[in-house]
Amino acid sequence: MNITRREAIKLSLAGGGVLLSPFGFPSIASAQLSPQILRFQLPFKVPPVLKPQRSDDTTDYYEIKIQKSAIEILPGLKTEIWGYNGISPGPTIRQRGGKRSEGGRFSKVRFINQLDRDAQGRLINHVIHLHGMASLPQYDGYAIDYIPPQYFKDYIYPNDRAATLWYHDHTLDFTSRNVYMGLAGMYIVEDEYELNLPLPKGDYDVPLIIQDKRLAKDGSLIFDDNNQRSVYGDVILVNGVPWPQMQVANRKYRFRVLNASASRNYRLILSQKPDAQTSGERLIVIGSDAGLLDAPVELVAPLQGLQIGMAERYDIVIDFSKYPIGSQVYLRNVGFSGTIDNDVRTHAIIRFDVVRQEQDDSIIPNQLRPVESLRDKPIARTRNFRFERNNGQWKINNLTWDSQRVDANPQPGDVEIWELVNPGSGWVHPVHIHLVDLQLLDRNGLPPRPYERGWKDVFLVGEFETVRVIAQFRSRDQRDIKGKFMMHCHNLVHEDHAMMTQFEVGQGGPDPVTTAPALPISQIAAL
């Protein structure tokens, strides 16, 4: 009898047996399943917005404590998480950015590590990376720039352009575990230009942080990286809530979607049926990792689902005005090649219940924000980076992470093309390049998807795929920044073992570890 892989997974779920994936390690179907709960019963939550402790003429000052806490993820069970201010996801920072003459401000964020030790008795070091920010090297979250327990560090962020960013742990060898335990939060920068657009605002501009987890019968988190390959869960959380239901008005909402999963990719569609693989519903994409697109992109399910790899962000608009009061609309994950999905549990994400009527003065403009093309600028050079697994290790150009080695040295202001190559199958690699915002030129010579044509900092490199990207090595506000920065796969297990390298812009930049080291809590002064 011939059965499909999907049928095999279903049989494994039904029988509780072990199923090996085509790549020789246990699939998620073979692992212990999380306790069963009914989907779409728990109310949607929005992470709290963090208020600055104080502000002056140029800067807002924030403080975040990195803490262990026990929270209720599954009803009736307590789960230990490691969270920013003891919650997961952490509090959202909403900051005014852009030109200083137009109200743009700096942020100074103090992170205090109160985590102590893990279950094996090891100190839990921490590193903060504000993903997508053009930070100086000493504030970028270099993987060995540790904040030990009972230490703190102040990070300064320029907020150089409007975008949906996120902050998360970046500790060498332990990023996947630390983020999985809860260390992630959203950071939103808005500027005068974007605020003047008639897009949904205020309560109708909503973070959607998607993660997958696996929990034991006692509620504890199960971290299993499948022999250093990937971490997959069977409970989908949105803003920390499993399969929530959100009550909405019959109007437009802007959702800032972040894939904060350690290893899972998603392909998102909108549907009026909870388990449908096909649908004629529409998502409208207005922004990608590093800001608004030039024009909105309408996706009609199922053929035009929104692929979102680990660490990618997309801003979408859903117009609920077309649905009568009492309607239910589902955001679903239908998966794609190179991912592993549990058919029963990981395809549903969130249900929207249209419960009230409201006036809506928001509009999706035909022109959002002009995107300056880098294609016509003089190209200094082209580089090639291969992402593959051999001899049991994840490698870039057949090398693993070495803090003493620099694999590219662009000069400030140079424009370069980087070829990101995945020569095999079974894995997709979401490649994150620090410091710069980039543009996607092509995939295997074909044009990028319409929603990938803006500024980005993560690029999903599929099976047997070469993705060409272009960058100018300075910040978007034209600051020349020198120093060392990382590039890595954002499947966090791959990053930890050790698919990461570094490049250095120019020469003589500040050392990312010694320039602004963490200090003991005993030396804390007022912000």
Coordinates of C-alpha atoms in Angstrom, one line a residue:
M1 CA 0.0 0.0 0.0
N2 CA 1.4 3.4 -0.9
I3 CA 0.6 6.3 1.4
T4 CA 1.4 9.9 1.3
R5 CA 3.6 11.6 3.9
R6 CA 0.6 13.5 5.1
E7 CA -1.4 10.3 5.5
A8 CA 1.6 8.8 7.4
I9 CA 1.7 11.7 9.8
K10 CA -2.1 11.3 10.5
L11 CA -1.6 7.5 11.1
S12 CA 1.2 8.2 13.5
L13 CA -0.9 10.7 15.4
A14 CA -3.7 8.2 15.6
G15 CA -1.5 5.4 16.8
G16 CA 1.0 7.2 18.8
G17 CA 3.9 5.5 17.1
V18 CA 7.3 6.9 16.1
L19 CA 7.5 8.2 12.5
L20 CA 10.9 9.1 11.0
S21 CA 11.0 12.0 8.6
P22 CA 12.6 11.7 5.2
F23 CA 15.7 13.3 6.7
G24 CA 16.3 10.5 9.3
F25 CA 15.2 12.1 12.5
P26 CA 11.9 11.8 14.4
S27 CA 9.1 14.0 13.0
I28 CA 7.0 16.1 15.3
A29 CA 4.4 13.4 15.1
S30 CA 6.6 11.1 17.0
A31 CA 7.1 13.4 20.0
Q32 CA 5.0 13.7 23.1
L33 CA 1.9 15.6 22.2
S34 CA 0.9 18.6 24.3
P35 CA -2.3 18.4 26.4
Q36 CA -5.4 18.8 24.2
I37 CA -7.4 22.0 24.4
L38 CA -10.2 23.4 22.4
R39 CA -9.2 25.8 19.7
F40 CA -10.5 29.4 19.5
Q41 CA -11.8 29.4 23.1
L42 CA -9.3 31.7 24.8
P43 CA -9.5 35.5 24.3
F44 CA -6.9 37.3 22.2
K45 CA -4.4 39.5 24.1
V46 CA -2.3 42.4 23.0
P47 CA 1.1 42.7 24.7
P48 CA 1.3 45.8 26.9
V49 CA 3.0 48.9 25.5
L50 CA 6.1 49.8 27.6
K51 CA 6.1 53.4 28.7
P52 CA 9.5 55.2 29.1
Q53 CA 10.7 55.9 32.6
R54 CA 11.6 59.4 31.5
S55 CA 12.2 61.4 28.4
D56 CA 14.4 64.4 27.5
D57 CA 14.7 66.5 24.3
T58 CA 16.2 63.7 22.2
T59 CA 15.8 60.4 23.9
D60 CA 13.2 58.1 25.7
Y61 CA 14.6 55.9 28.5
Y62 CA 13.2 52.4 29.1
E63 CA 14.0 49.6 31.6
I64 CA 13.3 45.9 31.1
K65 CA 14.0 43.1 33.6
I66 CA 14.8 39.7 32.3
Q67 CA 13.0 37.3 34.7
K68 CA 11.6 33.9 35.2
S69 CA 7.9 33.6 35.9
A70 CA 5.1 31.1 36.0
I71 CA 2.2 31.9 33.7
E72 CA -0.8 30.1 32.4
I73 CA -0.5 29.1 28.7
L74 CA -2.8 26.1 28.8
P75 CA -5.8 26.5 31.1
G76 CA -5.3 25.2 34.6
L77 CA -1.5 24.6 34.2
K78 CA 1.4 26.7 35.2
T79 CA 4.4 27.1 32.8
E80 CA 7.8 28.5 33.7
I81 CA 8.9 31.0 31.1
W82 CA 11.8 33.4 30.8
G83 CA 10.4 36.8 29.9
Y84 CA 11.0 40.4 29.5
N85 CA 9.5 42.0 32.6
G86 CA 8.3 38.4 33.3
I87 CA 5.9 38.1 30.4
S88 CA 6.1 36.4 27.0
P89 CA 6.0 38.0 24.5
G90 CA 7.7 40.9 26.2
P91 CA 6.2 44.4 26.3
T92 CA 5.9 46.3 23.0
I93 CA 8.0 49.4 22.5
R94 CA 6.4 51.9 20.2
Q95 CA 8.8 54.7 19.3
R96 CA 8.8 57.8 17.2
G97 CA 11.6 57.6 14.6
G98 CA 12.8 59.2 11.4
K99 CA 14.5 62.5 11.0
R100 CA 15.2 64.5 14.2
S101 CA 13.7 67.6 12.6
E102 CA 10.4 65.7 12.2
G103 CA 10.1 64.4 15.7
G104 CA 12.4 61.3 15.5
R105 CA 13.9 60.2 18.8
F106 CA 16.6 57.9 20.2
S107 CA 15.9 55.1 22.6
K108 CA 18.0 54.1 25.6
V109 CA 16.9 50.7 26.8
R110 CA 18.3 49.2 30.0
F111 CA 18.1 45.4 30.2
I112 CA 18.7 43.8 33.6
N113 CA 19.4 40.0 33.7
Q114 CA 17.7 38.4 36.7
L115 CA 17.6 34.9 35.3
D116 CA 20.2 33.2 37.5
R117 CA 20.7 29.5 36.4
D118 CA 19.0 26.9 34.2
A119 CA 17.9 23.4 35.2
Q120 CA 21.5 22.1 34.7
G121 CA 22.9 24.7 37.0
R122 CA 24.5 26.8 34.2
L123 CA 24.4 30.6 34.4
I124 CA 21.9 32.0 31.9
N125 CA 23.8 34.6 30.0
H126 CA 21.8 36.9 27.8
V127 CA 22.4 39.0 24.7
I128 CA 19.9 41.6 23.3
H129 CA 19.5 41.9 19.5
L130 CA 17.1 44.5 18.3
H131 CA 16.4 42.8 15.0
G132 CA 16.3 45.2 12.1
M133 CA 17.8 48.2 13.7
A134 CA 20.9 49.8 12.3
S135 CA 22.7 49.8 15.7
L136 CA 26.4 50.4 16.4
P137 CA 28.3 47.2 16.9
Q138 CA 28.4 47.5 20.7
Y139 CA 24.6 47.7 20.7
D140 CA 23.7 45.2 18.0
G141 CA 23.6 42.1 20.1
Y142 CA 26.9 40.4 19.1
A143 CA 26.6 36.8 20.1
I144 CA 29.3 36.9 22.8
D145 CA 28.5 40.3 24.2
Y146 CA 27.0 38.7 27.3
I147 CA 24.9 40.2 30.0
P148 CA 25.5 37.6 32.9
P149 CA 23.0 37.1 35.6
Q150 CA 22.9 40.1 38.0
Y151 CA 24.4 42.4 35.4
F152 CA 22.8 45.0 33.2
K153 CA 23.5 46.8 29.9
D154 CA 22.2 50.0 28.4
Y155 CA 21.5 49.8 24.6
I156 CA 21.1 53.0 22.4
Y157 CA 19.0 52.8 19.3
P158 CA 18.8 55.4 16.6
N159 CA 15.2 54.6 15.3
D160 CA 16.4 55.6 11.8
R161 CA 13.2 54.7 9.9
A162 CA 9.7 53.4 10.4
A163 CA 9.4 49.6 10.6
T164 CA 8.1 46.6 12.5
L165 CA 11.1 45.3 14.4
W166 CA 11.6 42.9 17.3
Y167 CA 14.0 42.3 20.2
H168 CA 15.1 38.9 21.2
D169 CA 17.9 36.9 22.8
H170 CA 21.1 36.3 20.7
T171 CA 23.3 34.3 23.0
L172 CA 25.9 32.1 21.3
D173 CA 24.8 28.4 21.2
F174 CA 21.7 29.1 23.3
T175 CA 19.6 31.5 21.2
S176 CA 17.0 28.8 20.2
R177 CA 16.5 27.7 23.8
N178 CA 16.3 31.2 25.2
V179 CA 13.9 32.5 22.5
Y180 CA 11.8 29.3 22.9
M181 CA 11.6 30.0 26.6
G182 CA 10.0 33.3 25.9
L183 CA 12.6 36.0 25.3
A184 CA 11.1 37.9 22.4
G185 CA 9.1 41.1 22.0
M186 CA 8.0 43.6 19.4
Y187 CA 9.5 47.0 18.7
I188 CA 7.6 49.4 16.4
V189 CA 9.0 52.6 15.0
E190 CA 6.7 55.1 13.4
D191 CA 7.6 58.3 11.6
E192 CA 5.7 61.5 10.5
Y193 CA 5.3 60.2 6.9
E194 CA 3.7 56.9 8.0
L195 CA 1.5 58.5 10.7
N196 CA 0.1 60.9 8.1
L197 CA -1.1 58.0 5.9
P198 CA -4.8 57.1 6.4
L199 CA -4.0 53.5 7.4
P200 CA -5.7 51.8 10.4
K201 CA -4.2 53.3 13.7
G202 CA -4.5 53.0 17.4
D203 CA -6.5 50.0 18.6
Y204 CA -6.8 48.9 14.9
D205 CA -2.9 48.6 14.5
V206 CA -2.3 45.2 16.2
P207 CA 0.8 43.0 16.8
L208 CA 0.4 39.3 15.9
I209 CA 3.4 37.4 17.2
I210 CA 3.2 33.8 16.1
Q211 CA 5.1 31.0 17.8
D212 CA 4.8 27.2 18.2
K213 CA 5.5 25.4 21.5
R214 CA 5.3 21.9 22.9
L215 CA 4.2 21.4 26.5
A216 CA 4.3 18.5 28.9
K217 CA 1.3 17.2 30.9
D218 CA 2.4 19.4 33.8
G219 CA 2.5 22.5 31.6
S220 CA 6.3 22.8 31.4
L221 CA 7.8 23.7 28.0
I222 CA 9.5 20.9 26.1
F223 CA 12.6 22.0 24.2
D224 CA 13.7 19.3 21.8
D225 CA 15.9 20.3 18.9
N226 CA 15.8 16.9 17.1
N227 CA 19.5 16.2 17.2
Q228 CA 20.4 19.9 16.6
R229 CA 18.2 20.1 13.5
S230 CA 15.0 22.0 14.4
V231 CA 12.5 22.7 17.1
Y232 CA 8.8 22.1 16.3
G233 CA 5.8 22.5 18.6
D234 CA 2.2 21.4 18.3
V235 CA 0.6 24.4 20.0
I236 CA 0.3 27.6 18.0
L237 CA 0.5 30.7 20.1
V238 CA -0.5 34.2 19.1
N239 CA 0.8 36.9 21.5
G240 CA 1.3 34.0 24.0
V241 CA -2.2 32.6 23.7
P242 CA -2.9 29.2 22.1
W243 CA -5.3 29.5 19.1
P244 CA -7.1 32.6 20.4
Q245 CA -10.3 34.2 19.2
M246 CA -10.3 37.9 18.6
Q247 CA -13.5 40.0 18.6
V248 CA -13.3 42.6 15.8
A249 CA -15.5 45.3 14.3
N250 CA -16.6 45.2 10.7
R251 CA -13.8 47.5 9.5
K252 CA -10.2 47.4 8.5
Y253 CA -7.4 46.3 10.8
R254 CA -3.7 46.5 10.3
F255 CA -1.9 43.5 11.7
R256 CA 1.9 43.5 12.2
V257 CA 2.7 39.8 11.8
L258 CA 6.0 38.4 13.2
N259 CA 7.1 34.8 12.9
A260 CA 8.9 34.4 16.2
S261 CA 9.1 30.6 16.0
A262 CA 12.5 28.9 16.4
S263 CA 12.2 26.7 13.4
R264 CA 8.7 26.8 11.8
N265 CA 7.8 28.6 8.6
Y266 CA 4.2 29.5 7.7
R267 CA 2.2 30.2 4.6
L268 CA -0.8 32.2 5.7
I269 CA -4.2 32.4 4.2
L270 CA -7.6 33.8 5.2
S271 CA -10.6 31.5 5.3
Q272 CA -14.2 31.4 6.5
K273 CA -13.7 27.7 7.3
P274 CA -11.5 26.5 10.2
D275 CA -9.9 23.6 8.3
A276 CA -10.1 24.6 4.6
Q277 CA -7.1 24.3 2.4
T278 CA -8.8 26.5 -0.3
S279 CA -10.4 29.9 0.1
G280 CA -11.2 32.9 -2.0
E281 CA -10.5 35.4 0.9
R282 CA -8.0 38.2 0.5
L283 CA -5.1 39.5 2.5
I284 CA -3.6 42.8 1.7
V285 CA 0.2 43.1 2.4
I286 CA 1.4 46.7 3.0
G287 CA 4.8 46.3 4.6
S288 CA 7.7 43.9 5.0
D289 CA 10.6 43.6 7.4
A290 CA 12.0 47.1 7.1
G291 CA 9.0 49.2 6.4
L292 CA 6.1 49.9 4.0
L293 CA 6.0 48.6 0.5
D294 CA 5.8 51.0 -2.5
A295 CA 2.2 49.8 -3.1
P296 CA -0.2 47.3 -1.4
V297 CA -0.2 43.7 -2.6
E298 CA -3.4 41.7 -2.6
L299 CA -3.2 38.0 -2.1
V300 CA -6.0 35.7 -2.9
A301 CA -5.9 32.3 -1.1
P302 CA -4.9 29.6 -1.5
L303 CA -2.4 30.0 -4.4
Q304 CA -1.3 33.4 -3.2
G305 CA -0.7 32.6 0.5
L306 CA 1.8 34.8 2.4
Q307 CA 5.0 32.8 3.1
I308 CA 6.7 34.0 6.2
G309 CA 9.9 32.5 7.4
M310 CA 11.4 32.7 10.9
A311 CA 12.1 36.3 11.9
E312 CA 10.3 37.8 8.9
R313 CA 7.7 40.5 9.5
Y314 CA 4.8 41.5 7.2
D315 CA 2.2 44.1 7.8
I316 CA -1.2 43.0 6.5
V317 CA -4.6 44.6 6.3
I318 CA -7.8 42.6 6.8
D319 CA -11.0 44.3 5.8
F320 CA -13.8 42.8 8.0
S321 CA -16.4 45.1 6.5
K322 CA -17.3 42.5 3.9
Y323 CA -18.4 40.0 6.6
P324 CA -21.8 40.3 8.3
I325 CA -22.0 40.7 12.0
G326 CA -21.7 37.1 13.5
S327 CA -19.2 35.9 10.9
Q328 CA -16.1 34.0 11.8
V329 CA -12.9 34.3 9.8
Y330 CA -9.8 32.2 10.3
L331 CA -6.1 33.0 9.7
R332 CA -4.6 29.6 8.7
N333 CA -1.2 28.1 8.0
V334 CA -1.2 25.8 4.9
G335 CA 2.6 25.1 4.8
F336 CA 4.9 24.8 1.9
S337 CA 7.9 22.7 0.7
G338 CA 10.8 22.3 3.1
T339 CA 8.6 22.7 6.2
I340 CA 7.2 20.1 8.6
D341 CA 3.6 20.6 9.7
N342 CA 1.4 18.6 11.9
D343 CA -1.9 18.5 9.9
V344 CA -4.0 18.2 13.0
R345 CA -2.7 21.0 15.2
T346 CA -0.5 23.6 13.5
H347 CA -2.6 24.7 10.5
A348 CA -5.0 26.8 12.6
I349 CA -3.7 30.1 14.0
I350 CA -6.5 32.5 15.1
R351 CA -10.2 33.1 14.7
F352 CA -11.7 36.5 14.2
D353 CA -15.2 37.0 15.3
V354 CA -17.0 40.0 13.7
V355 CA -19.1 41.1 16.6
R356 CA -19.9 44.9 16.2
Q357 CA -20.3 47.7 13.7
E358 CA -18.1 50.7 13.7
Q359 CA -17.3 53.6 11.5
D360 CA -14.1 53.3 9.5
D361 CA -12.3 56.3 8.1
S362 CA -9.1 54.4 7.2
I363 CA -8.0 53.9 3.6
I364 CA -5.3 51.8 2.0
P365 CA -3.6 54.2 -0.4
N366 CA -2.6 53.0 -3.9
Q367 CA 0.9 54.5 -3.1
L368 CA 2.3 53.7 0.3
R369 CA 6.0 54.7 0.5
P370 CA 8.4 55.0 -2.4
V371 CA 11.1 52.4 -2.3
E372 CA 14.4 53.6 -3.8
S373 CA 15.9 50.9 -6.0
L374 CA 19.5 50.0 -5.5
R375 CA 19.7 48.2 -8.8
D376 CA 21.0 51.2 -10.7
K377 CA 23.8 52.0 -8.3
P378 CA 27.4 51.0 -9.1
I379 CA 28.2 47.5 -7.8
A380 CA 31.4 47.2 -5.8
R381 CA 31.5 43.4 -5.9
T382 CA 29.4 40.2 -5.7
R383 CA 29.8 37.6 -3.0
N384 CA 28.6 34.0 -2.7
F385 CA 27.5 32.3 0.5
R386 CA 26.4 28.6 0.6
F387 CA 24.1 27.4 3.4
E388 CA 24.3 23.6 3.9
R389 CA 24.8 20.8 6.3
N390 CA 27.7 18.4 6.2
N391 CA 29.6 16.3 8.8
G392 CA 26.7 16.9 11.2
Q393 CA 27.1 20.7 11.3
W394 CA 25.3 23.6 9.8
K395 CA 27.8 25.7 7.7
I396 CA 28.2 28.7 5.6
N397 CA 30.8 28.2 2.8
N398 CA 31.8 25.0 4.6
L399 CA 32.7 27.0 7.7
T400 CA 31.2 27.4 11.2
W401 CA 31.2 30.4 13.5
D402 CA 34.5 31.8 14.5
S403 CA 34.6 35.2 16.2
Q404 CA 38.2 35.7 15.0
R405 CA 37.4 35.2 11.4
V406 CA 35.8 37.9 9.1
D407 CA 34.3 36.5 5.8
A408 CA 33.5 39.8 4.1
N409 CA 34.8 43.3 4.4
P410 CA 32.6 45.8 2.5
Q411 CA 33.6 49.5 2.8
P412 CA 31.3 52.1 4.1
G413 CA 28.8 53.1 1.4
D414 CA 29.7 50.2 -0.9
V415 CA 26.9 48.6 -2.8
E416 CA 27.3 44.8 -3.0
I417 CA 25.3 41.8 -4.3
W418 CA 25.2 38.8 -2.1
E419 CA 24.2 35.4 -3.5
L420 CA 22.6 33.2 -0.8
V421 CA 22.6 29.6 -1.9
N422 CA 20.8 26.6 -0.5
P423 CA 22.2 23.7 -2.6
G424 CA 20.1 20.9 -1.1
S425 CA 16.6 19.8 -0.1
G426 CA 14.8 19.2 3.2
W427 CA 15.6 22.6 4.7
V428 CA 14.9 26.2 4.0
H429 CA 17.2 28.8 5.5
P430 CA 15.8 32.2 6.5
V431 CA 19.0 34.2 6.2
H432 CA 19.3 37.3 8.4
I433 CA 21.9 40.0 7.6
H434 CA 22.5 42.4 10.4
L435 CA 22.9 46.2 10.1
V436 CA 21.6 46.8 6.6
D437 CA 18.3 46.8 4.9
L438 CA 18.4 45.0 1.6
Q439 CA 16.4 44.4 -1.5
L440 CA 15.7 41.0 -3.2
L441 CA 16.8 40.9 -6.8
D442 CA 15.7 37.4 -7.9
R443 CA 15.2 33.7 -6.9
N444 CA 16.9 31.3 -9.3
G445 CA 16.7 34.1 -11.8
L446 CA 13.0 34.7 -11.4
P447 CA 11.5 38.0 -10.0
P448 CA 10.8 38.2 -6.3
R449 CA 7.2 37.7 -5.1
P450 CA 5.4 41.1 -5.2
Y451 CA 5.3 41.4 -1.4
E452 CA 9.1 40.8 -1.2
R453 CA 9.9 43.9 -3.3
G454 CA 10.4 46.3 -0.4
W455 CA 13.2 46.7 2.2
K456 CA 14.0 43.5 4.0
D457 CA 16.6 42.0 6.4
V458 CA 15.5 38.3 6.3
F459 CA 15.4 36.2 3.1
L460 CA 13.9 32.8 3.0
V461 CA 16.2 30.6 0.8
G462 CA 14.3 27.6 -0.4
E463 CA 15.3 24.1 -1.5
F464 CA 17.8 24.2 -4.4
E465 CA 17.5 27.9 -4.5
T466 CA 19.8 30.9 -5.1
V467 CA 18.6 34.2 -3.8
R468 CA 20.4 37.3 -4.9
V469 CA 20.1 40.4 -2.6
I470 CA 21.6 43.9 -2.8
A471 CA 22.6 46.2 0.0
Q472 CA 24.4 49.5 0.5
F473 CA 26.5 49.3 3.6
R474 CA 25.3 52.3 5.6
S475 CA 22.2 53.0 7.5
R476 CA 19.0 54.0 5.8
D477 CA 19.5 57.6 7.2
Q478 CA 22.9 57.6 5.4
R479 CA 25.1 57.1 8.5
D480 CA 28.4 55.3 7.8
I481 CA 28.8 52.6 10.5
K482 CA 32.1 50.7 10.8
G483 CA 32.5 47.5 12.7
K484 CA 31.7 43.7 12.9
F485 CA 28.2 42.4 12.3
M486 CA 26.7 38.9 12.0
M487 CA 24.9 37.0 9.3
H488 CA 23.2 33.7 10.1
C489 CA 20.3 31.3 9.4
H490 CA 17.3 32.3 11.6
N491 CA 16.3 28.8 12.1
L492 CA 17.7 29.3 15.5
V493 CA 18.8 25.7 15.9
H494 CA 20.9 26.1 12.8
E495 CA 22.3 29.3 14.1
D496 CA 23.3 27.7 17.3
H497 CA 25.1 24.8 15.6
A498 CA 26.7 26.9 14.0
M499 CA 25.4 28.5 10.8
M500 CA 26.7 32.0 11.5
T501 CA 29.4 34.2 10.2
Q502 CA 30.4 37.8 10.4
F503 CA 31.3 40.6 8.1
E504 CA 33.2 43.8 8.9
V505 CA 32.3 47.2 7.4
G506 CA 35.4 49.2 6.9
Q507 CA 38.2 49.1 9.4
G508 CA 38.7 50.4 12.9
G509 CA 35.1 50.3 14.1
P510 CA 34.2 49.9 17.8
D511 CA 34.8 46.4 19.3
P512 CA 31.3 44.8 19.8
V513 CA 32.2 43.2 23.1
T514 CA 34.6 45.6 24.9
T515 CA 33.3 49.0 23.9
A516 CA 30.1 49.0 26.1
P517 CA 30.3 45.9 28.3
A518 CA 27.6 44.8 30.8
L519 CA 28.1 46.0 34.3
P520 CA 27.2 44.5 37.7
I521 CA 23.8 45.5 39.1
S522 CA 25.6 47.1 42.0
Q523 CA 26.7 49.8 39.6
I524 CA 23.2 50.7 38.4
A525 CA 22.6 54.4 38.4
A526 CA 19.4 56.3 37.4
L527 CA 18.6 56.2 33.7

